[in-house]
Coordinates of C-alpha atoms in Angstrom, one line a residue:
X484 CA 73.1 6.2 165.8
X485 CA 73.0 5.1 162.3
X486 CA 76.5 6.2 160.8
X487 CA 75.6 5.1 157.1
X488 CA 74.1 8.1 155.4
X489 CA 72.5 6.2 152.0
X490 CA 68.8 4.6 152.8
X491 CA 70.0 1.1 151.3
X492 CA 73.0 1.1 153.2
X493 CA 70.8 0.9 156.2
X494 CA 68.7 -2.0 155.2
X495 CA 68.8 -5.2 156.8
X496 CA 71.4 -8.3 155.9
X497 CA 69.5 -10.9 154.0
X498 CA 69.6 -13.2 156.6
X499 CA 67.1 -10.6 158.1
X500 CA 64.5 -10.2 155.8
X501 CA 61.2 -9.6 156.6
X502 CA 59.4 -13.5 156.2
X503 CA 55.6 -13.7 156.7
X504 CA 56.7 -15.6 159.9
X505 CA 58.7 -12.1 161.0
X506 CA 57.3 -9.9 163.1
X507 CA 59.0 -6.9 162.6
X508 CA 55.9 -6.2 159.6
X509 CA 52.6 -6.0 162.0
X510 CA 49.4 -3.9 163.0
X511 CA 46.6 -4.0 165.2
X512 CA 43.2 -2.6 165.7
X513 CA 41.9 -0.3 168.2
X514 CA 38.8 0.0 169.5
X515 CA 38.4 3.6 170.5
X516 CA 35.0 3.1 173.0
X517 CA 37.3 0.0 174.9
X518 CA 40.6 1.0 174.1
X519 CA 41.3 -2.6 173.6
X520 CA 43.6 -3.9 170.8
X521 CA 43.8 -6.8 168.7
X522 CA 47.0 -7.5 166.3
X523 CA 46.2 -8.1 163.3
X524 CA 49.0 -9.9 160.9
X525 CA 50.7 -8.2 157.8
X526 CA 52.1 -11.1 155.3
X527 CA 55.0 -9.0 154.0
X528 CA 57.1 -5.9 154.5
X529 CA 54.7 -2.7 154.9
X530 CA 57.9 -0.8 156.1
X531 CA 57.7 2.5 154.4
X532 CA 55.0 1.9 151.8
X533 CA 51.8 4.2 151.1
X534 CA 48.2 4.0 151.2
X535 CA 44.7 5.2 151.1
X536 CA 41.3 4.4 151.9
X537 CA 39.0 3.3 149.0
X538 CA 35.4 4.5 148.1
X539 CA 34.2 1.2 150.6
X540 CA 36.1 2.2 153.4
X541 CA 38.8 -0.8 152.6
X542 CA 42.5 0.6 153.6
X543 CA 44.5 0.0 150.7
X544 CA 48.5 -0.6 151.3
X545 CA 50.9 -0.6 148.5
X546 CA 54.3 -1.1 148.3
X547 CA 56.9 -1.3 151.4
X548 CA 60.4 -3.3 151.6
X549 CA 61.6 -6.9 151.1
X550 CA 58.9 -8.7 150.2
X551 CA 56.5 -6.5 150.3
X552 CA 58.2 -4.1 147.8
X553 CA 55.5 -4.9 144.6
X554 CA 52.1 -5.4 146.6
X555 CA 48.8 -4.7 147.1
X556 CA 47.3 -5.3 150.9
X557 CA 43.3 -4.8 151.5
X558 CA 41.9 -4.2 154.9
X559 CA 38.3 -4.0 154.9
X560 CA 36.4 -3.2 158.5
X561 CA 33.7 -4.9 159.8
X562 CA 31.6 -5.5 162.3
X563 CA 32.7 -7.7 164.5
X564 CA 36.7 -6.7 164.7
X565 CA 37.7 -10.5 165.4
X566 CA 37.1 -11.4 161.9
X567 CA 38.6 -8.5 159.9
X568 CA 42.4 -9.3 158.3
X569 CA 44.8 -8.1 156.1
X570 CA 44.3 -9.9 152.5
X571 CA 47.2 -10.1 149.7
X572 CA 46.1 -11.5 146.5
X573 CA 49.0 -12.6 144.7
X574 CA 47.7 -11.6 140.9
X575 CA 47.3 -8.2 142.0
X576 CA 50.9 -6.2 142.0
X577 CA 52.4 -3.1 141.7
X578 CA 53.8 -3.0 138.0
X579 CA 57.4 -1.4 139.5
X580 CA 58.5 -2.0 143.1
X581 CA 57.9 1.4 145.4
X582 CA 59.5 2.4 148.9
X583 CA 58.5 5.8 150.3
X584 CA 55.9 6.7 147.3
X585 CA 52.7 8.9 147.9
X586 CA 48.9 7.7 147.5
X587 CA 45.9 9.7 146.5
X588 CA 42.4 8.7 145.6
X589 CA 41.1 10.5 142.6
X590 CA 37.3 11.9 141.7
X591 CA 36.1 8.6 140.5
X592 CA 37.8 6.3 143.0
X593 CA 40.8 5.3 141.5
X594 CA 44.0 5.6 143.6
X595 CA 47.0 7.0 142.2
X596 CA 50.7 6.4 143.6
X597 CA 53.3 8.6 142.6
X598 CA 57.1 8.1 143.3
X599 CA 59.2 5.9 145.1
X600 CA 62.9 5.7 145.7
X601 CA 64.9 5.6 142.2
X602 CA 61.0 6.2 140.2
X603 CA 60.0 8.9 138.4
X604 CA 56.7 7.6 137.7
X605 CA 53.3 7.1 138.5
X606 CA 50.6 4.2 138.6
X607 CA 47.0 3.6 139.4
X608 CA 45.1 0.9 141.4
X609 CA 43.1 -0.3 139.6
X610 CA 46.3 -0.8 136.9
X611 CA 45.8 0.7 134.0
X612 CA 47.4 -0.9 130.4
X613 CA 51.0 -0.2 130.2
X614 CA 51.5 -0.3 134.1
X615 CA 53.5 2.6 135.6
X616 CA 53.9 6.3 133.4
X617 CA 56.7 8.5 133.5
X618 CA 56.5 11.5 135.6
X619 CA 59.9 13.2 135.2
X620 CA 59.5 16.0 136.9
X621 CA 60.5 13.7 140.1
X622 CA 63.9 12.8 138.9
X623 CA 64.3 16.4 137.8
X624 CA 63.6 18.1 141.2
X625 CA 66.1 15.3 143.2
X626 CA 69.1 16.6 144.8
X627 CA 71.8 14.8 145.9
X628 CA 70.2 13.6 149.0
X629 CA 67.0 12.7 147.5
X630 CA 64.2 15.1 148.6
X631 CA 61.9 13.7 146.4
X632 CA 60.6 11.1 148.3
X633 CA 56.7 10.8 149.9
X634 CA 55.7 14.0 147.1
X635 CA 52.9 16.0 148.7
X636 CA 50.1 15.6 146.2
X637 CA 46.5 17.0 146.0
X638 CA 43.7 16.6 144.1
X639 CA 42.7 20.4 143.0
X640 CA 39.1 21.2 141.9
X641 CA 39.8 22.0 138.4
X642 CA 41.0 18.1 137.9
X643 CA 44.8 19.1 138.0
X644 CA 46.9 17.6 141.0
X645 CA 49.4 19.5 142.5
X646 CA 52.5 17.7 143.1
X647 CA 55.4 19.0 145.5
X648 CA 58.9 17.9 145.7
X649 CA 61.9 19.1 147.4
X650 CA 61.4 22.8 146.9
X651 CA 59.4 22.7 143.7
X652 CA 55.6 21.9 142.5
X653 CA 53.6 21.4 139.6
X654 CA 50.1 21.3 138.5
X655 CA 49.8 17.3 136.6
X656 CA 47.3 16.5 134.5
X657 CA 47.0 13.0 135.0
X658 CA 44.6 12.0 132.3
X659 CA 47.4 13.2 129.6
X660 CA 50.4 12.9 131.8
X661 CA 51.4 16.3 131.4
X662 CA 52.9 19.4 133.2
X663 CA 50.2 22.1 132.9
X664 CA 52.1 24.8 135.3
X665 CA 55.5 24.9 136.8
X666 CA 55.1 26.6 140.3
X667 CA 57.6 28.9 141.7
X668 CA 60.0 27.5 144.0
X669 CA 59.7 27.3 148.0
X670 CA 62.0 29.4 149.5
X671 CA 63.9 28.1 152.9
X672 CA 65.4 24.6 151.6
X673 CA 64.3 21.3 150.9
X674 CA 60.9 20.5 152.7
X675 CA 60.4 16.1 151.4
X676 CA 62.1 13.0 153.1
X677 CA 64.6 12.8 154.1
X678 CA 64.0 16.5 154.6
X679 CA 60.6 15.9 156.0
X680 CA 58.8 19.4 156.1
X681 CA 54.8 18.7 156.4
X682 CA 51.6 19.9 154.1
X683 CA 47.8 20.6 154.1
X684 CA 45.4 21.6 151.6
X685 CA 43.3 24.9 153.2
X686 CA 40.2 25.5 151.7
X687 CA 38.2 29.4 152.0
X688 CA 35.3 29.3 154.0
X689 CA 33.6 31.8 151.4
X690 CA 34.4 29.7 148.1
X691 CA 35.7 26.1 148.3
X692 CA 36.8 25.7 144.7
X693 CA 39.5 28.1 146.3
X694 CA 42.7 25.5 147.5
X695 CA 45.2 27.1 149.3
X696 CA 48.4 24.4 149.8
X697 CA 50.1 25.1 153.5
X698 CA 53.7 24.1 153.6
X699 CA 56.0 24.7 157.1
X700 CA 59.1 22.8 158.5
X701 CA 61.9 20.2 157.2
X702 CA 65.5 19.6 157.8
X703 CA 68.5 22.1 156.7
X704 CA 69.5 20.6 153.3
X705 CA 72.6 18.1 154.4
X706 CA 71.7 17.6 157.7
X707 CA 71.2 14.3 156.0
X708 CA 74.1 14.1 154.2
X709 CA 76.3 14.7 156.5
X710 CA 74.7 13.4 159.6
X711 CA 74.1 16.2 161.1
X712 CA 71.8 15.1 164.1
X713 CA 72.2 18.6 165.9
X714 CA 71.8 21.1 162.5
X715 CA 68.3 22.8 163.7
X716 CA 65.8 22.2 161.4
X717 CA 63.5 24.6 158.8
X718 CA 60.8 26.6 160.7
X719 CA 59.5 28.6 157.6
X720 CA 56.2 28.0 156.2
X721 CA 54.8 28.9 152.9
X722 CA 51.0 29.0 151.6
X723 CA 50.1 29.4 147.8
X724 CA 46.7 29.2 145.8
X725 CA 48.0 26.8 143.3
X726 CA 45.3 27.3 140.7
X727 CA 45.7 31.2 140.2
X728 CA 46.7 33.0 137.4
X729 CA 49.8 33.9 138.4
X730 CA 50.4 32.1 141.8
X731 CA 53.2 33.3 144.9
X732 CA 54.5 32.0 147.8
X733 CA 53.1 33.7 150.8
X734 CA 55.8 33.4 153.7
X735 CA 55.5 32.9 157.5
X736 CA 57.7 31.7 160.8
X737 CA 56.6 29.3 163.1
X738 CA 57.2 29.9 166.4
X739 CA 59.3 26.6 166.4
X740 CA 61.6 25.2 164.4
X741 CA 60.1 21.4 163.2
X742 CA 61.3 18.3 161.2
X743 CA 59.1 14.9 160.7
X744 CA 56.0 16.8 161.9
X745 CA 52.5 16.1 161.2
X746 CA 49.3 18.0 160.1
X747 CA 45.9 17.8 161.5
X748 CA 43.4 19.5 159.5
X749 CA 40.4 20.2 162.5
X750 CA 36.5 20.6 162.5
X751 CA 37.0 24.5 162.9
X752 CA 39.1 24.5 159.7
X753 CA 42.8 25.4 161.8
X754 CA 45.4 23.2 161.6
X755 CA 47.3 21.6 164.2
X756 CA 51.0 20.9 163.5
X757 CA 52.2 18.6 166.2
X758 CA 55.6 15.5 166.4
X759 CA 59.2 15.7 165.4
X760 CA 61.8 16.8 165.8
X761 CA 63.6 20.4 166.4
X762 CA 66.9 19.6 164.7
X763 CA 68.3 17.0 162.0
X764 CA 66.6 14.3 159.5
X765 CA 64.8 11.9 158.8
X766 CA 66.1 8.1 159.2
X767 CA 67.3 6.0 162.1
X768 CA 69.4 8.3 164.7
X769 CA 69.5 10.8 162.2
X770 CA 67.2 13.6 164.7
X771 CA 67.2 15.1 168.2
X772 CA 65.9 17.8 170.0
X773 CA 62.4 16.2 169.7
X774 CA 59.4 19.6 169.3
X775 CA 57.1 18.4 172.1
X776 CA 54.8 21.8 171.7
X777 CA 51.7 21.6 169.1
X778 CA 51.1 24.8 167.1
X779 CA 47.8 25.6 166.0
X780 CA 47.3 27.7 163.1
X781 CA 44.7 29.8 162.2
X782 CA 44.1 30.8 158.5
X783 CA 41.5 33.4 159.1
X784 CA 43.5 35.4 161.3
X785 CA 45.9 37.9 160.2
X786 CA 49.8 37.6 159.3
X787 CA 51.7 37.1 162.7
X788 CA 49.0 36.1 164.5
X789 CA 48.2 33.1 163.1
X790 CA 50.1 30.8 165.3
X791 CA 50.0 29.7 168.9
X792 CA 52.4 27.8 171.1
X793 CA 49.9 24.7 172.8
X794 CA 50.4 22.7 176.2
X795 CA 53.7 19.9 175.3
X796 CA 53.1 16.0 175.6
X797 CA 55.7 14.2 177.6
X798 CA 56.0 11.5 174.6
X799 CA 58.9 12.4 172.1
X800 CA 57.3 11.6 168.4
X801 CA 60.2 11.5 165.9
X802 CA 60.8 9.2 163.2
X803 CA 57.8 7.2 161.8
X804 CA 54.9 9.2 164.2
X805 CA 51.6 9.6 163.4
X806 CA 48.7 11.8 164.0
X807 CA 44.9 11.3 163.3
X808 CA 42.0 13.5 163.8
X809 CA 39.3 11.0 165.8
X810 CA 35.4 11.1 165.1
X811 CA 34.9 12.6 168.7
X812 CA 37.5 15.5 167.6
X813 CA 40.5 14.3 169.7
X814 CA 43.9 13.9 167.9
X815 CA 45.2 10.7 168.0
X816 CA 48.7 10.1 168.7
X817 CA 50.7 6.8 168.2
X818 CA 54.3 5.7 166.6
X819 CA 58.4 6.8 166.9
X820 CA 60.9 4.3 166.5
X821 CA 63.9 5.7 165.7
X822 CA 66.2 2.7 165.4
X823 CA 66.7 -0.1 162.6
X824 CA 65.0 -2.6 164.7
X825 CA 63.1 -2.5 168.8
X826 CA 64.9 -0.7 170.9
X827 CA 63.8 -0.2 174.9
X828 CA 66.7 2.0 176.1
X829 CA 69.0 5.0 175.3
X830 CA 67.9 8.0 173.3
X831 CA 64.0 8.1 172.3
X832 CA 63.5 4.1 172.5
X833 CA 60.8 2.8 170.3
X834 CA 57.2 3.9 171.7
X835 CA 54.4 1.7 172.2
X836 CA 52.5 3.9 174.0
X837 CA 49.5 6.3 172.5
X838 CA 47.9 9.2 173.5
X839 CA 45.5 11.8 172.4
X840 CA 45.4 15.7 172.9
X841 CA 42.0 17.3 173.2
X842 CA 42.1 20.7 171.1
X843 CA 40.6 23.8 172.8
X844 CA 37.4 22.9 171.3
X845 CA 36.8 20.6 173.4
X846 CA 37.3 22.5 176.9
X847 CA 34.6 22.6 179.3
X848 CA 34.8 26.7 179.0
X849 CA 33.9 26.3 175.3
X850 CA 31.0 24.0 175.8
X851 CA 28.8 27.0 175.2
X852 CA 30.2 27.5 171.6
X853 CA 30.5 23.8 170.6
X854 CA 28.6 23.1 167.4
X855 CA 25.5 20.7 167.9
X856 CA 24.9 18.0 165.9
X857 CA 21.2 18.6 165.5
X858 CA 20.4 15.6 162.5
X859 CA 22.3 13.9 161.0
X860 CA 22.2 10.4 159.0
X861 CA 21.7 6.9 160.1
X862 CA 24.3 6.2 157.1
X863 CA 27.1 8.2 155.3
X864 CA 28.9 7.0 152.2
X865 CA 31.4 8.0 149.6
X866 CA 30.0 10.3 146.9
X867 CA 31.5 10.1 143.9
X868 CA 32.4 13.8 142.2
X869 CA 32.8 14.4 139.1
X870 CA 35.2 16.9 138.2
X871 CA 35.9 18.9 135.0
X872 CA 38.7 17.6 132.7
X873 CA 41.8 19.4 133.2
X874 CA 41.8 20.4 129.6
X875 CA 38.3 20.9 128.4
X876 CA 36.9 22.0 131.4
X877 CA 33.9 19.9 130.7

């Protein structure tokens, strides 16, 4: 177990320092009809950096360690999988190093990445003149053991973005860089890494331009702090319809306690909360107990009945697990390493292996209600949408 509490403290010595020789940086694609993978080679340090897909479907990567701390790196699929890569162009850089920022892809395609580890501050890909733009609300809402970090951010329909840190959340016009509304505060403690609660953005089946943000989990503030790998972790959740007049917190329980868990928004408009851990933090060694039981949640239904307890996987998913909703509607599952470098033995060793859960959905005794695809497309794209400016409203 890591017994250094502060996230620099845990780096690497120099002499260990991710090279574009290393192979501690890497990826690999899978094809989901063979299931076969091909690696595919990362130039520098992607460890803990941020990204989002573009309008053209090219993954973009920013930031990471090392390195890899200022840049940009493209993926762009294609056809035949043997020829895609990875490509760096050096004149293309982040204008401020960032480690554990957030990405999100705005109405007309630009990407914007807010935060980072000692930033209060946002950018945009494409850069804009002037490079990065203070954002202070970050550095205002940091404790003591940094709950700032990966910011939950969405893109609201009236042009604002909500942005949530540690227990508190704003609405940010982006095109002014201003605070339009201070939220009221999350009950229940800190719910960002290293506290490591998770987030979706609910939409009413009756009026879209309706966003509820869903908020449930993270650590016990100090877990982290003081390395507190058996302090059970947060298992309140908390729902608000950010764009109201006069906005609330709406408060419920999971029927487990969760850490470092991950949301799944599904095709029936629930949400599957599934990984992590049942007690202690984020970081290497810093978590056990790992929460092996998805939990579905259903919107629609009424308070206290909204949750249910699913089958458990056999695979513990910690610390850097991931979760992906597939086109056939399984939920991909891939990721935990819980240690500063490959580890094969003693408590939750690095996992290689992936796996997938089939939601209910997808039972044979539901094949009667499954939705039919009856036409559809040869092609689907990216549409742009224009949204209303967060001042004017035009």
């Amino acid at each position: 177990m890591a017994k250094k509490k502060d996230m620099e403290d845990r780096m690497a010595t120099p002499n260990d320092r991710a090279l574009k020789t290393d192979c501690s940086p890497h990826s690999a694609l899978l094809d989901l009809k063979t299931n076969s993978i091909r690696p595919v080679m990362i130039q520098t340090d992607t460890w803990c950096s941020s990204g989002k897909f573009l309008l053209d479907g090219t993954l973009l990567q920013s930031g990471g360690w090392n390195d890899g701390n200022t840049k940009f790196r493209f993926f762009t699929p294609c056809r035949n999988i043997a020829s895609c890569d990875w490509v760096e162009d050096p004149d293309i850089t982040l204008s401020q190093g960032r480690w554990y920022a957030t990405n999100l892809i705005l109405s007309d395609g630009i990407v914007i990445i807010v935060g980072g580890i000692s930033l209060s501050s946002v950018e945009y890909y494409p850069s804009r003149p002037g490079g990065a733009v203070n954002l202070t609300f970050l550095g205002n809402v940091a404790n003591n053991e940094r709950d700032n970090l990966y910011p939950f951010v969405h893109l609201l329909p009236n042009g604002n973005l909500f942005i949530f840190a540690d227990t508190q959340s704003v609405l940010y016009n982006y095109v002014n860089n201003m605070i339009v509304t201070n939220l009221p505060q999350l009950e229940g403690g800190p719910r960002n890494y290293p506290s490591a609660g998770s987030f979706a953005m609910l939409a009413s089946k009756k009026d879209y331009s309706t966003i509820t943000i869903f908020i449930c989990g993270g650590a016990q503030y100090d877990a982290y702090n003081n390395l507190n790998v058996n302090l059970p972790a947060q298992g309140s959740c908390g729902q608000i319809v950010a764009a109201k007049a006069s906005p609330t917190w709406e408060m419920e329980t999971m029927p487990l306690v969760r850490n470092m868990g991950e949301m799944v928004m599904l095709p029936t408009r629930d949400v599957l909360i599934i990984n992590g851990a049942q007690a202690g933090s984020q970081g290497f060694g810093l978590a056990t107990n790992p929460c092996l039981n998805p939990i579905l949640y259903e919107p629609d239904l009424p308070v206290d009945f909204r949750f249910t307890t699913l089958n458990p996987s056999t695979i513990p998913r910690m610390y850097h697990s991931t979760a992906n909703l597939l086109p056939d509607g399984r939920i991909l599952f891939a990721g935990s390493n819980t240690h500063w470098a490959y580890t094969w033995d003693g408590d939750f060793p690095t996992e290689l292996r992936i796996d997938a859960f089939l939601p209910d959905y997808l039972s044979t005794d539901n094949s009667n209600l499954r939705p039919m695809v009856v036409k559809a497309p040869k092609t689907v794209q990216y549409e742009m949408c224009i949204v209303p400016s967060p001042l004017t409203g035009k």
